[in-house]
Backbone as CSV, one residue per row, in Angstrom:
resi,resn,N_x,N_y,N_z,CA_x,CA_y,CA_z,C_x,C_y,C_z
1,MET,0.881,-1.444,0.173,-0.112,0.243,-0.103,0.647,1.171,0.104
2,SER,0.391,2.132,-0.858,1.326,3.622,-0.618,1.105,4.195,0.024
3,PRO,2.161,5.281,0.521,1.897,5.949,1.791,0.677,6.931,1.484
4,TYR,0.216,7.342,0.135,-1.089,8.177,0.226,-2.317,7.246,0.528
5,GLN,-2.278,5.873,0.033,-3.456,5.194,0.112,-3.258,4.775,2.029
6,LYS,-2.476,4.739,2.614,-2.209,4.673,4.358,-3.041,5.824,4.679
7,LYS,-2.124,7.182,4.442,-2.547,8.348,4.935,-4.480,8.371,4.986
8,GLU,-4.977,7.782,3.333,-7.014,8.194,3.146,-7.118,6.946,4.349
9,ALA,-6.598,5.740,4.890,-7.453,4.932,5.422,-6.987,5.351,6.620
10,SER,-6.358,5.658,7.098,-5.895,6.244,8.775,-6.788,7.530,8.751
11,SER,-6.776,7.859,8.041,-8.192,9.484,8.176,-9.649,9.038,8.594
12,THR,-9.571,7.942,7.479,-11.197,7.336,7.320,-11.574,6.578,8.377
13,SER,-10.445,6.016,9.277,-10.707,5.271,10.291,-10.938,6.341,11.672
14,PHE,-9.835,7.528,11.332,-10.421,8.392,12.357,-11.974,9.059,12.490
15,ILE,-12.167,9.347,11.363,-13.784,9.829,11.380,-14.655,8.748,11.927
16,ARG,-14.265,7.371,11.146,-15.123,6.713,11.838,-15.382,6.477,13.423
17,MET,-14.022,6.798,13.959,-14.113,6.299,15.419,-15.054,7.503,16.269
18,GLY,-14.861,9.181,15.048,-15.393,10.042,16.055,-16.613,10.091,15.939
19,LEU,-16.781,9.518,14.694,-18.641,9.165,14.552,-19.229,8.014,15.897
20,PHE,-18.668,7.334,16.152,-18.913,6.398,17.124,-18.808,7.115,18.360
21,ALA,-17.696,7.522,18.674,-18.069,8.504,19.804,-19.161,9.253,19.998
22,ALA,-19.473,9.779,19.234,-20.540,11.019,19.067,-21.760,10.094,19.449
23,ILE,-22.162,9.366,19.039,-23.234,7.881,18.852,-23.289,8.007,20.291
24,LEU,-22.067,7.374,20.862,-21.976,6.938,22.388,-22.293,8.152,23.200
25,GLY,-22.251,9.051,22.940,-22.140,10.353,23.789,-23.862,10.707,23.697
26,VAL,-24.247,10.548,22.723,-25.936,10.718,22.773,-26.414,9.854,23.244
27,LEU,-26.069,8.473,23.291,-27.009,7.421,23.744,-26.619,7.417,25.095
28,PHE,-25.790,7.872,26.096,-25.096,8.162,26.863,-26.322,9.158,27.848
29,THR,-26.525,10.000,27.084,-27.259,10.980,27.533,-28.849,11.144,27.808
30,VAL,-29.144,10.373,26.559,-30.917,9.625,26.512,-30.677,8.486,27.864
31,TYR,-29.680,7.581,28.117,-29.763,7.028,29.213,-29.911,7.326,30.580
32,ASN,-29.025,8.365,31.071,-29.627,9.446,32.203,-30.540,9.931,32.012
33,THR,-30.912,10.547,30.854,-32.464,11.129,30.898,-33.539,10.213,31.664
34,PHE,-33.664,9.196,31.363,-34.199,8.100,31.576,-34.473,7.310,32.657
35,THR,-32.910,6.958,32.980,-32.417,6.252,34.467,-32.503,6.841,35.766
36,GLY,-32.517,7.928,35.592,-32.084,9.124,36.941,-30.663,9.236,37.097
37,GLY,-29.751,9.416,35.764,-28.628,9.772,35.913,-29.048,11.024,36.119
38,LYS,-27.346,11.783,35.864,-27.192,13.384,36.150,-27.523,14.231,35.541
39,THR,-28.040,13.619,34.334,-28.508,14.454,33.517,-30.173,14.547,33.711
40,GLU,-30.283,16.041,33.827,-31.977,16.191,34.017,-32.182,16.989,33.385
41,ILE,-34.106,17.093,32.975,-35.125,17.513,32.268,-35.719,18.445,33.260
42,PRO,-36.760,19.182,32.830,-37.534,20.224,34.111,-38.571,19.222,33.856
43,SER,-39.248,19.176,35.161,-40.486,18.189,35.394,-41.322,18.585,34.518
44,VAL,-42.702,18.048,34.103,-43.691,18.742,33.308,-44.790,18.467,34.369
45,PRO,-45.911,18.925,34.789,-46.835,18.413,35.842,-47.631,17.349,34.762
46,PRO,-48.513,16.659,35.647,-49.573,15.421,34.662,-50.510,16.405,34.290
47,LEU,-51.263,16.002,33.147,-52.414,16.359,32.572,-53.588,16.450,33.182
48,GLU,-54.347,17.671,33.286,-55.504,17.181,34.035,-56.756,16.998,33.682
49,PRO,-57.386,15.870,34.341,-58.429,14.752,33.287,-59.593,15.929,33.146
50,ARG,-60.036,15.518,31.792,-60.835,16.551,31.025,-62.533,16.756,32.118
51,GLU,-62.663,17.661,31.902,-63.893,18.326,32.668,-65.081,17.405,32.402
52,GLN,-65.864,16.894,32.906,-66.968,16.084,32.699,-68.618,16.738,33.067
53,HIS,-69.028,16.769,31.906,-70.175,17.719,31.551,-71.534,16.314,32.021
54,THR,-72.018,16.354,33.018,-73.281,15.771,33.169,-74.835,16.555,32.816
55,THR,-75.959,15.758,31.993,-76.904,16.275,31.705,-77.558,16.767,32.881
56,THR,-78.628,17.137,33.153,-79.151,16.931,34.334,-80.472,16.077,34.532
57,GLN,-80.176,15.229,33.457,-81.239,14.095,33.509,-80.318,13.118,34.299
58,ASP,-78.998,12.822,34.572,-78.442,12.314,35.193,-78.164,12.789,36.643
59,SER,-78.108,13.567,36.710,-78.384,14.091,38.374,-79.832,13.491,38.933
60,PRO,-79.816,13.057,40.103,-81.448,12.616,40.902,-81.870,13.875,41.575
61,ASN,-80.808,14.940,41.794,-81.447,16.289,42.292,-81.254,17.364,41.682
62,ALA,-81.198,17.123,40.483,-80.978,18.155,39.562,-82.129,18.974,39.500
63,GLU,-83.390,18.502,39.730,-84.826,19.146,39.013,-85.555,19.228,40.364
64,ASP,-84.930,19.477,41.728,-85.847,18.677,42.526,-87.003,19.588,42.958
65,GLU,-86.763,20.839,42.947,-87.587,22.246,43.285,-88.841,21.971,41.798
66,ASP,-88.360,21.156,40.964,-89.700,21.562,39.783,-89.777,19.906,39.168
67,THR,-89.862,18.949,40.383,-90.071,17.747,39.804,-91.643,17.728,39.684
68,ASP,-92.039,17.604,38.619,-93.496,17.455,38.395,-94.549,16.057,39.126
69,ALA,-95.234,16.613,40.151,-95.954,15.573,40.965,-97.007,15.186,40.940
70,GLY,-97.811,15.784,39.445,-98.823,15.099,38.648,-100.308,15.884,39.710
71,ASP,-100.219,16.635,40.615,-101.702,17.193,41.306,-102.372,18.239,40.583
72,PHE,-101.080,18.315,39.459,-101.798,19.805,38.626,-102.717,19.233,37.364
73,LEU,-102.617,17.917,37.175,-103.072,17.272,35.463,-104.771,17.467,35.814
74,PRO,-104.740,17.463,34.220,-106.355,17.790,33.833,-106.826,16.424,33.988
75,THR,-108.237,16.243,33.688,-108.677,14.987,33.729,-108.463,14.188,32.328
76,SER,-108.622,12.992,32.437,-108.350,12.342,30.591,-109.736,12.180,30.074
77,THR,-110.050,12.310,28.790,-111.294,12.279,28.310,-111.116,10.778,27.568
78,TYR,-109.925,10.365,27.131,-109.650,9.058,26.393,-109.209,8.111,27.181
79,GLY,-108.706,8.550,28.517,-108.198,7.519,29.433,-106.977,6.855,29.560
80,GLU,-106.098,6.930,28.557,-104.610,6.922,28.385,-103.667,7.898,28.721
81,ILE,-103.238,7.766,30.034,-102.381,9.285,30.140,-100.832,8.422,30.268
82,VAL,-99.871,9.087,29.820,-98.502,8.705,29.348,-97.778,9.839,30.197
83,LYS,-97.200,9.013,31.384,-95.816,10.143,32.153,-94.767,9.842,31.653
84,HIS,-94.136,10.815,31.367,-92.437,10.863,30.689,-92.398,11.751,31.693
85,ARG,-90.885,11.387,31.823,-90.051,12.406,32.943,-90.754,14.204,33.375
86,PHE,-90.635,14.801,31.791,-90.994,16.207,32.334,-91.842,16.673,31.739
87,TYR,-93.213,15.968,30.957,-94.219,16.140,31.152,-95.285,14.709,30.576
88,THR,-96.462,15.336,30.734,-97.396,14.184,31.226,-98.595,14.507,30.106
89,LEU,-99.006,13.329,28.999,-99.941,13.639,28.440,-101.582,12.650,28.165
90,SER,-102.261,13.199,27.824,-103.553,12.128,27.397,-103.742,12.066,26.218
91,TYR,-103.657,10.328,25.896,-103.443,10.318,24.262,-105.353,9.245,23.928
92,SER,-105.714,10.285,22.890,-106.145,9.468,21.939,-106.217,8.987,20.706
93,GLU,-106.306,7.652,20.622,-105.930,7.278,19.700,-106.643,7.684,18.249
94,GLU,-107.883,7.383,18.495,-109.125,8.177,17.526,-108.537,9.249,16.664
95,ASP,-107.701,9.834,17.524,-107.248,11.514,16.514,-105.550,11.193,16.258
96,GLU,-104.638,10.061,16.772,-103.900,9.815,16.947,-102.784,11.029,17.179
97,GLN,-102.946,11.842,18.458,-102.491,12.932,19.155,-102.764,13.313,20.384
98,ALA,-102.241,13.641,21.171,-102.594,14.239,22.737,-104.025,15.087,22.907
99,GLU,-104.581,14.905,23.364,-105.998,15.697,24.009,-105.007,16.820,24.624
100,TRP,-104.177,16.553,25.171,-103.567,17.544,26.297,-101.755,16.938,26.685
101,VAL,-101.213,17.992,26.567,-99.716,17.933,27.565,-99.317,18.936,28.513
102,ALA,-99.079,18.296,29.447,-99.142,18.929,30.897,-97.803,19.127,31.461
103,TYR,-97.464,20.128,31.929,-95.899,20.368,32.476,-95.716,21.950,33.070
104,VAL,-94.181,21.550,33.977,-93.649,22.864,34.612,-93.040,23.246,33.979
105,LEU,-93.331,25.027,33.695,-92.358,25.577,33.247,-92.075,26.447,34.136
106,SER,-90.693,26.630,34.267,-90.156,27.158,35.546,-88.799,28.327,35.066
107,LYS,-88.849,29.685,35.769,-87.701,30.302,35.440,-86.443,29.586,35.630
108,ALA,-85.967,28.622,36.691,-84.977,27.790,36.906,-84.906,27.357,36.005
109,ARG,-85.511,26.480,35.475,-85.414,25.815,34.386,-84.974,26.870,32.948
110,LEU,-85.606,27.659,32.643,-85.291,28.631,31.633,-84.099,28.860,31.416
111,GLU,-83.478,29.131,32.556,-82.419,29.949,33.150,-81.191,29.354,32.392
112,LYS,-81.228,27.679,32.335,-80.156,26.512,32.078,-79.866,26.590,30.774
113,PRO,-78.274,26.240,30.826,-78.241,26.460,29.182,-78.938,25.630,28.382
114,TRP,-79.187,26.104,27.219,-80.182,25.288,25.986,-79.200,24.118,25.710
115,VAL,-79.840,23.244,25.704,-78.966,22.224,24.724,-79.448,22.058,23.419
116,ASP,-78.889,21.292,22.442,-79.508,21.421,21.104,-80.653,20.236,20.581
117,ARG,-81.614,20.554,19.562,-82.553,20.205,19.203,-81.878,18.619,18.597
118,PRO,-82.778,17.900,18.695,-82.680,16.500,18.072,-83.202,16.633,16.445
119,ASP,-84.056,17.186,16.426,-84.682,17.468,14.896,-84.941,15.929,14.815
120,GLN,-85.132,15.360,15.339,-85.205,13.834,14.716,-86.619,13.116,15.733
121,PHE,-87.744,13.101,15.067,-88.959,12.777,15.400,-89.076,11.290,15.593
122,VAL,-89.758,11.099,16.517,-89.838,9.441,16.920,-91.300,8.649,17.687
123,ALA,-91.562,7.413,16.958,-92.925,7.155,17.762,-92.731,7.107,19.021
124,ASP,-93.649,7.235,19.695,-93.756,7.089,21.439,-93.690,5.850,21.782
125,PRO,-92.706,5.351,22.570,-92.950,3.919,22.846,-93.446,3.601,24.031
126,ALA,-94.344,4.707,24.739,-95.182,4.508,25.915,-96.519,4.232,25.742
127,VAL,-96.920,4.800,24.456,-98.287,4.979,24.168,-98.416,3.490,23.856
128,SER,-99.820,2.796,24.595,-100.023,1.168,24.091,-100.236,0.665,22.922
129,THR,-101.504,1.975,22.376,-101.620,1.394,21.078,-101.050,2.175,20.027
130,GLY,-99.641,2.834,20.246,-98.758,3.137,19.284,-99.414,4.318,18.365
131,SER,-98.393,5.343,18.647,-98.186,6.923,18.335,-98.190,7.108,16.661
132,ALA,-98.455,8.027,16.322,-98.351,8.408,14.972,-96.701,8.224,14.515
133,ASN,-96.302,8.437,13.488,-94.638,8.046,13.351,-94.547,9.554,12.142
134,TRP,-93.518,9.658,12.482,-92.884,10.904,12.001,-93.295,11.295,9.977
135,TYR,-93.165,10.028,9.394,-93.934,10.004,8.035,-95.051,9.822,7.467
136,ASP,-96.295,9.930,8.708,-97.656,10.124,8.405,-97.736,11.665,8.007
137,TYR,-96.964,12.618,8.606,-97.268,13.869,8.225,-96.459,14.348,6.744
138,LYS,-95.593,13.168,6.285,-94.866,13.608,5.257,-95.868,14.198,3.953
139,GLY,-95.276,15.552,3.369,-96.363,15.881,2.136,-97.531,16.402,2.226
140,SER,-98.134,16.346,4.015,-99.300,16.837,4.273,-99.489,18.632,3.585
141,GLY,-98.730,19.112,4.186,-98.851,20.610,4.126,-99.033,21.204,5.437
142,TYR,-99.060,19.876,6.468,-99.075,20.655,8.146,-97.555,20.156,8.388
143,ASP,-97.093,21.254,9.572,-96.169,20.966,10.620,-96.591,20.051,11.395
144,ARG,-95.095,19.049,12.058,-95.336,18.356,13.199,-95.137,19.309,14.209
145,GLY,-96.481,19.970,14.973,-96.525,21.256,15.657,-96.341,20.825,17.124
146,HIS,-95.435,21.038,17.904,-95.044,20.546,19.255,-96.358,21.164,20.253
147,LEU,-96.698,20.458,21.171,-97.330,20.442,21.948,-97.317,21.298,23.090
148,ALA,-95.924,20.454,23.725,-95.078,20.921,24.878,-93.752,21.161,23.899
149,SER,-93.545,22.686,23.800,-92.907,23.603,23.073,-91.450,22.796,23.348
150,ALA,-90.256,22.474,22.319,-89.293,22.257,22.108,-88.475,23.171,23.069
151,ALA,-88.484,24.249,23.068,-87.662,25.490,23.987,-87.827,25.408,25.266
152,ASP,-89.135,25.146,25.512,-89.735,24.966,27.066,-88.842,24.078,27.676
153,MET,-88.524,22.576,26.640,-87.927,21.339,27.463,-86.097,21.136,26.942
154,ALA,-85.442,22.581,26.572,-84.571,22.918,26.440,-83.480,22.799,27.249
155,PHE,-83.681,22.441,28.745,-82.589,22.678,30.018,-81.959,21.233,30.022
156,SER,-82.507,20.421,29.585,-81.795,18.906,29.529,-81.839,18.135,28.404
157,GLU,-81.149,17.234,28.213,-81.092,16.338,26.807,-82.186,15.307,26.974
158,THR,-82.568,14.830,28.039,-83.765,13.766,28.230,-84.997,14.819,27.951
159,ALA,-85.419,15.895,28.165,-86.548,16.563,28.587,-86.734,16.986,26.822
160,ILE,-85.729,17.285,26.001,-86.031,17.802,24.439,-86.339,16.750,23.837
161,ASN,-85.346,15.796,24.211,-85.548,14.244,23.230,-86.802,13.668,23.416
162,GLU,-87.382,13.891,24.852,-88.856,13.893,24.874,-90.179,14.378,24.346
163,SER,-89.694,15.845,24.052,-90.114,16.469,23.404,-90.773,16.277,21.734
164,PHE,-89.816,15.449,21.484,-89.363,15.337,19.805,-90.491,13.599,19.671
165,PHE,-91.497,13.279,20.921,-92.007,12.241,20.385,-92.981,12.549,19.744
166,MET,-93.567,11.733,18.817,-94.987,12.113,18.111,-95.982,12.263,18.439
167,SER,-96.241,11.534,20.102,-97.110,12.062,20.600,-97.207,13.622,21.110
168,ASN,-96.259,14.086,21.377,-96.368,15.666,21.528,-96.682,16.194,20.092
169,MET,-96.614,15.819,19.113,-97.143,16.675,17.516,-98.435,16.567,17.297
170,SER,-99.132,17.497,16.857,-100.313,17.732,16.032,-100.155,18.727,14.624
171,PRO,-100.912,18.196,13.909,-100.975,18.956,12.406,-101.097,20.224,13.149
172,GLN,-99.978,21.336,12.360,-100.553,23.093,12.703,-100.147,23.019,11.146
173,ALA,-100.533,24.326,10.557,-100.850,24.926,9.655,-99.396,25.860,9.875
174,ARG,-98.674,25.970,8.961,-97.136,26.379,8.928,-97.325,27.661,9.343
175,ASP,-97.727,28.418,9.027,-98.220,29.787,9.855,-98.407,29.983,10.240
176,PHE,-99.104,29.088,10.862,-99.992,29.384,12.446,-98.647,28.592,13.556
177,ASN,-97.865,27.546,13.191,-97.073,26.958,14.313,-95.963,28.424,13.928
178,LYS,-95.555,28.767,13.130,-94.303,29.392,12.847,-94.502,31.198,13.211
179,GLY,-96.003,31.097,13.181,-96.291,32.599,13.705,-96.893,32.906,15.327
180,ILE,-98.560,32.717,14.908,-98.854,33.346,16.462,-98.663,32.130,17.883
181,TRP,-98.288,30.738,17.174,-98.210,29.891,18.064,-96.970,30.140,18.722
182,LYS,-96.075,30.367,18.071,-94.617,30.845,18.406,-94.581,31.861,19.228
183,GLU,-95.380,32.987,18.612,-95.347,33.878,19.616,-95.767,33.816,21.175
184,LEU,-97.212,33.035,21.325,-97.695,32.690,22.575,-96.690,32.119,23.223
185,GLU,-95.733,30.852,22.566,-95.139,30.098,23.463,-93.747,31.126,24.125
186,GLU,-93.560,31.909,22.984,-92.541,32.457,23.793,-92.958,33.966,24.954
187,LEU,-94.042,34.126,24.406,-94.698,34.920,25.800,-94.964,34.015,27.143
188,ALA,-94.785,33.239,27.228,-95.335,31.895,28.040,-93.869,31.828,28.613
189,ARG,-92.942,31.830,27.862,-91.857,31.853,28.534,-91.298,32.870,29.248
190,ASP,-91.742,34.007,28.659,-91.511,35.612,29.549,-92.210,35.492,30.648
191,TRP,-93.603,35.340,30.642,-94.280,35.001,31.918,-93.892,34.163,33.119
192,ALA,-93.214,33.303,32.574,-93.055,32.248,33.478,-91.519,32.494,34.454
193,LYS,-91.066,33.301,33.807,-89.570,33.832,33.995,-89.712,34.953,35.054
194,LYS,-91.003,35.810,34.618,-91.225,37.231,35.774,-92.499,36.088,37.155
195,ASN,-92.787,35.338,36.966,-93.883,34.683,37.813,-92.768,33.713,38.716
196,LYS,-91.608,33.053,38.086,-91.188,31.963,38.701,-91.558,30.616,38.108
197,LYS,-92.914,30.224,38.220,-93.348,29.073,37.714,-94.662,29.014,37.506
198,LEU,-95.144,28.578,35.767,-96.453,28.237,35.862,-96.664,26.889,35.364
199,TYR,-98.015,26.367,36.073,-98.566,25.361,35.070,-99.338,25.065,34.081
200,VAL,-98.471,24.720,32.607,-99.245,24.884,31.308,-99.318,23.609,30.932
201,VAL,-100.755,23.742,30.235,-101.183,22.697,29.505,-102.048,23.268,28.131
202,SER,-101.289,22.455,27.149,-101.454,22.702,25.506,-102.305,21.717,25.053
203,GLY,-102.953,21.948,24.542,-103.364,20.757,23.361,-104.525,21.412,21.526
204,PRO,-105.024,20.394,21.389,-105.855,20.783,20.106,-107.293,20.731,20.765
205,ILE,-108.153,21.231,20.032,-109.710,21.443,19.515,-109.939,20.246,18.973
206,LEU,-110.787,19.380,19.009,-110.873,18.114,18.685,-112.418,17.826,18.133
207,GLY,-113.306,18.675,18.906,-114.418,18.780,18.397,-114.655,18.547,16.769
208,ASP,-116.098,17.683,16.562,-116.656,17.683,15.377,-115.980,17.443,14.462
209,GLY,-114.870,16.314,14.543,-114.437,16.241,13.409,-112.794,17.113,13.028
210,GLY,-112.705,17.920,13.097,-111.591,19.196,13.305,-111.815,19.099,11.614
211,LYS,-110.860,19.481,11.461,-110.979,19.648,9.645,-110.398,18.295,8.412
212,GLY,-110.935,17.223,9.274,-110.760,15.977,8.666,-109.529,15.865,8.823
213,LYS,-108.641,14.189,8.350,-107.612,13.790,8.733,-106.594,13.842,7.669
214,LEU,-104.961,13.946,8.315,-104.484,13.829,6.972,-104.532,12.307,6.267
215,ALA,-104.020,12.535,5.044,-104.106,11.563,3.858,-103.674,10.029,4.615
216,LYS,-104.372,9.430,4.399,-104.158,7.624,4.913,-103.681,7.765,6.051
217,THR,-104.346,8.696,7.070,-103.760,8.261,8.391,-105.463,8.572,9.356
218,HIS,-105.212,8.072,10.443,-106.472,8.686,11.316,-105.824,9.646,12.226
219,ILE,-105.086,10.651,11.753,-104.291,11.964,12.088,-105.667,13.066,12.543
220,THR,-106.263,13.596,13.133,-107.166,14.509,13.212,-106.537,15.846,12.752
221,ILE,-106.883,16.781,11.819,-106.499,18.150,11.751,-107.526,18.937,12.690
222,PRO,-106.740,19.566,13.684,-107.583,20.505,14.542,-107.724,21.946,14.070
223,ASN,-109.113,22.288,14.619,-109.591,23.533,13.839,-108.916,24.592,14.757
224,ALA,-108.362,24.364,16.054,-108.330,25.377,16.978,-107.122,24.346,17.855
225,TYR,-106.254,25.396,18.728,-105.521,24.898,19.816,-105.739,25.710,21.012
226,TYR,-105.246,25.119,22.282,-105.529,25.763,23.500,-104.370,26.046,24.320
227,LYS,-104.008,26.739,24.833,-102.841,27.048,26.119,-103.791,27.530,27.213
228,VAL,-103.358,26.807,28.384,-103.675,27.175,29.779,-102.768,27.422,30.796
229,LEU,-102.615,28.570,30.994,-101.495,28.650,32.169,-101.953,29.346,33.168
230,LEU,-101.505,28.498,34.315,-101.929,28.981,35.788,-100.381,29.312,36.828
231,ASP,-100.435,30.287,37.603,-99.696,30.794,38.497,-99.986,30.700,39.437
232,TYR,-99.693,29.473,40.273,-100.093,29.298,41.723,-99.162,29.361,42.292
233,THR,-98.086,30.587,42.764,-97.745,31.126,43.929,-97.945,32.143,44.655
234,GLU,-98.121,32.553,45.767,-98.693,33.280,46.409,-97.913,34.339,46.323
235,PRO,-98.272,35.948,46.699,-99.538,35.934,47.091,-100.638,35.963,46.295
236,GLU,-100.317,36.444,44.738,-101.411,36.266,43.686,-101.452,35.359,42.999
237,LEU,-102.536,34.642,43.112,-102.772,33.291,42.102,-103.588,34.158,40.906
238,LYS,-102.933,33.564,39.720,-103.445,33.879,38.892,-103.631,32.968,37.190
239,ALA,-104.522,33.156,36.041,-104.706,32.241,35.516,-105.119,32.476,34.118
240,ILE,-104.940,32.103,32.999,-105.432,33.028,31.847,-104.840,31.602,30.581
241,ALA,-105.777,31.853,29.784,-106.024,30.827,28.574,-106.157,31.258,27.061
242,PHE,-105.805,30.775,26.096,-106.165,31.027,24.593,-106.670,29.745,24.219
243,ILE,-107.294,30.708,23.322,-107.962,29.442,21.982,-107.682,30.009,20.558
244,VAL,-106.828,29.534,19.783,-106.008,30.442,18.925,-106.746,29.175,17.369
245,PRO,-107.541,29.825,16.263,-107.540,29.143,15.346,-106.299,28.475,14.670
246,ASN,-106.273,27.277,13.777,-105.149,26.641,13.143,-105.142,27.180,11.882
247,GLU,-104.530,28.444,11.921,-104.690,29.219,10.623,-103.661,30.580,10.913
248,VAL,-103.332,31.173,9.963,-102.434,32.121,10.055,-103.374,33.627,10.898
249,SER,-102.651,34.475,11.686,-103.258,35.116,12.254,-102.288,36.705,11.899
250,TYR,-103.071,37.731,11.659,-102.652,38.656,12.186,-103.436,39.832,12.943
251,ASP,-103.745,38.958,13.938,-104.847,39.633,15.259,-103.777,39.846,16.431
252,PRO,-103.800,40.794,17.116,-102.877,41.170,18.481,-103.357,39.450,19.613
253,LEU,-102.349,38.740,20.144,-102.620,37.447,20.929,-103.453,37.900,21.564
254,PHE,-103.891,39.184,22.062,-105.060,39.228,23.309,-106.052,39.209,23.137
255,LYS,-106.275,39.046,21.961,-107.922,38.885,21.307,-108.282,37.361,21.783
256,TYR,-107.419,36.424,21.366,-107.589,35.144,21.701,-107.932,34.716,23.367
257,ALA,-107.498,35.566,23.885,-107.571,35.239,25.549,-108.815,34.987,25.794
258,VAL,-108.759,33.710,26.704,-110.365,33.344,27.275,-110.076,32.809,28.765
259,SER,-111.407,32.459,29.321,-111.028,32.073,30.701,-110.946,30.391,30.159
260,ILE,-110.346,29.744,31.676,-110.260,28.281,31.770,-111.945,27.824,31.114
261,ASP,-112.707,28.562,32.120,-114.034,27.616,31.824,-114.609,27.539,30.446
262,GLU,-114.009,28.504,29.612,-114.144,28.558,28.182,-113.521,27.429,27.752
263,VAL,-112.090,27.244,27.609,-111.701,25.878,27.324,-112.407,24.766,27.680
264,GLU,-112.710,24.779,29.067,-113.457,23.212,29.406,-114.572,23.167,28.907
265,LYS,-114.988,24.286,28.152,-116.364,24.040,27.268,-116.354,23.435,26.316
266,GLN,-115.276,23.624,25.941,-115.123,23.616,24.018,-114.382,22.064,23.909
267,THR,-113.742,21.198,25.534,-113.088,20.734,25.302,-113.443,19.452,25.741
268,GLY,-114.218,19.841,26.841,-114.715,18.808,27.843,-113.728,18.189,28.863
269,ILE,-112.888,18.873,28.821,-111.690,18.749,29.932,-112.093,19.510,31.344
270,ASP,-111.653,18.699,32.459,-111.573,19.436,33.668,-110.304,19.884,34.464
271,PHE,-110.010,20.832,34.085,-108.665,21.566,34.134,-108.250,21.752,36.110
272,PHE,-106.946,21.477,36.209,-106.989,21.647,37.878,-107.634,20.825,38.826
273,PRO,-108.311,19.876,38.334,-109.378,19.407,39.657,-108.572,18.679,41.054
274,ASN,-107.264,18.209,40.982,-106.994,18.191,42.194,-105.999,19.365,42.819
275,LEU,-105.777,20.201,42.154,-104.591,21.202,42.670,-106.030,22.368,43.283
276,LEU,-106.572,22.904,42.931,-107.655,23.847,42.849,-108.843,23.508,43.863
277,SER,-108.955,24.170,44.642,-110.166,23.735,45.655,-111.205,24.912,44.728
278,ARG,-112.820,24.308,45.584,-113.679,24.644,44.549,-113.783,26.229,44.664
279,SER,-113.528,27.101,45.250,-113.434,28.359,45.398,-112.359,28.990,44.293
280,GLU,-111.351,28.634,44.389,-110.057,28.864,43.259,-110.922,28.776,42.150
281,GLN,-111.315,27.526,42.250,-111.970,27.297,40.717,-112.695,28.454,40.326
282,LYS,-113.506,28.598,41.203,-114.430,29.431,40.553,-113.838,31.064,40.304
283,ASP,-113.095,31.400,41.297,-112.000,32.641,41.131,-111.017,33.258,40.317
284,LEU,-110.715,31.591,39.791,-109.206,31.410,38.798,-109.815,31.122,37.279
285,GLU,-110.927,29.879,37.365,-111.494,29.573,36.119,-112.355,30.409,35.651
286,GLY,-112.900,31.058,35.969,-114.125,31.823,35.598,-114.225,32.862,35.240
287,GLN,-112.389,33.659,35.141,-112.212,34.912,35.132,-111.298,34.973,34.039
288,LEU,-111.315,36.414,33.388,-110.191,36.435,32.707,-109.624,38.040,32.753
289,ASN,-108.590,38.030,33.175,-107.904,39.531,33.467,-106.679,39.493,32.538
290,ILE,-106.864,40.266,31.704,-105.300,40.263,30.792,-104.404,41.679,31.104
291,ASP,-104.988,42.041,32.108,-104.032,42.885,32.803,-102.890,42.875,33.608
292,LEU,-102.979,41.552,34.319,-101.679,40.667,34.793,-101.186,40.019,34.366
293,TRP,-101.555,40.126,32.938,-100.290,39.525,32.147,-99.646,40.168,30.685
294,PRO,-98.566,40.782,30.821,-98.205,41.782,30.274,-98.102,40.836,28.948
295,PHE,-98.574,41.822,27.873,-98.263,41.519,26.333,-96.935,42.061,25.595
296,ASN,-96.630,41.856,24.589,-95.554,42.041,24.047,-95.681,42.764,23.039
297,LYS,-95.398,44.320,22.415,-96.095,44.645,21.045,-94.826,44.624,20.287
298,LYS,-93.449,44.121,20.863,-92.532,44.000,19.718,-92.437,42.264,19.437
299,LYS,-93.163,41.577,20.093,-93.314,40.183,19.436,-94.363,40.098,18.765
300,PHE,-95.226,41.130,18.719,-96.672,40.960,17.672,-96.111,41.599,16.443
301,ASP,-95.173,42.682,16.461,-94.709,43.260,15.283,-94.086,42.184,14.255
302,LEU,-93.279,41.514,15.410,-92.500,40.775,14.674,-93.015,39.464,13.699
303,ARG,-94.134,38.960,14.555,-94.930,38.077,14.269,-95.439,38.158,12.897
304,VAL,-96.196,39.643,12.638,-97.029,39.991,11.611,-96.054,40.448,10.416
305,ASN,-94.671,40.774,10.690,-93.875,41.637,9.585,-92.784,40.854,9.078
306,GLN,-92.475,39.239,10.221,-91.633,38.723,9.324,-91.616,37.286,9.581
307,TRP,-92.530,36.463,10.767,-92.782,35.358,11.088,-93.629,34.752,10.221
308,ASN,-95.132,35.652,9.831,-96.238,35.244,9.328,-95.528,35.019,7.610
309,LYS,-94.147,35.636,7.303,-93.905,35.485,5.906,-92.591,34.604,5.586
310,ASP,-92.046,34.260,6.647,-90.845,33.345,6.411,-91.541,31.900,6.014
């Protein structure tokens, strides 16, 4: 081997030895880091566990002051009372809808964060004869109108899911559902916030066969709907009711205000028989004083100028 070749081989060996020493150094540092050697790295605190969000229906005491005791329920004309966790209904098989739904509407519930709407209508498994199905309304020109408002039930996932049972739906004219019925629902929530808690009963007027049936179904199209509101908190007990035709309206909502007695006359339902004494029934159900229930001109204007046209 020539002196030049020897020198080149010697240089190559030296480079290889240097690389090998560098690799050993790196490995030694890593070894010390993971085995408690002298080489140290800054300590990192452990990650905090993710916050757990529990919906109100999962907590047994979450609704304690608003648990529906059932003593405010109306009488049932058709005999089948179905109790869900956050509302109760009386089901009419011949009309394939509830004759009434009843529930508590409270300030405490309304001030909770709203959960998302499921927008999935499902048959009610608790109706013994079977409820209507979502597709029964398809192409009918009528909305699946909530009797217990979805927004009233938006305080928990269980409550809002229950509100999408088909037993809680009734055929509502689109301009009625998105117009005056919506205004009444929003106004009821305003009154519940002001008065702390209301007992609410809503339902269709089903007498005289209504407007007929949805095509190829047994679902009656109501002529009108009612809503009964009772403030049963001291010192001033008060009540108001509404009967609203199932059609678009440009009239102020207070024009449809009636006494509870009038709703009883048109439906055959006895409201609050186990809650109110005879004297209270006479005072509260036979009278109507709209001055105790402030109406909202802005909501009326919004309905007439926008909701009725959407």
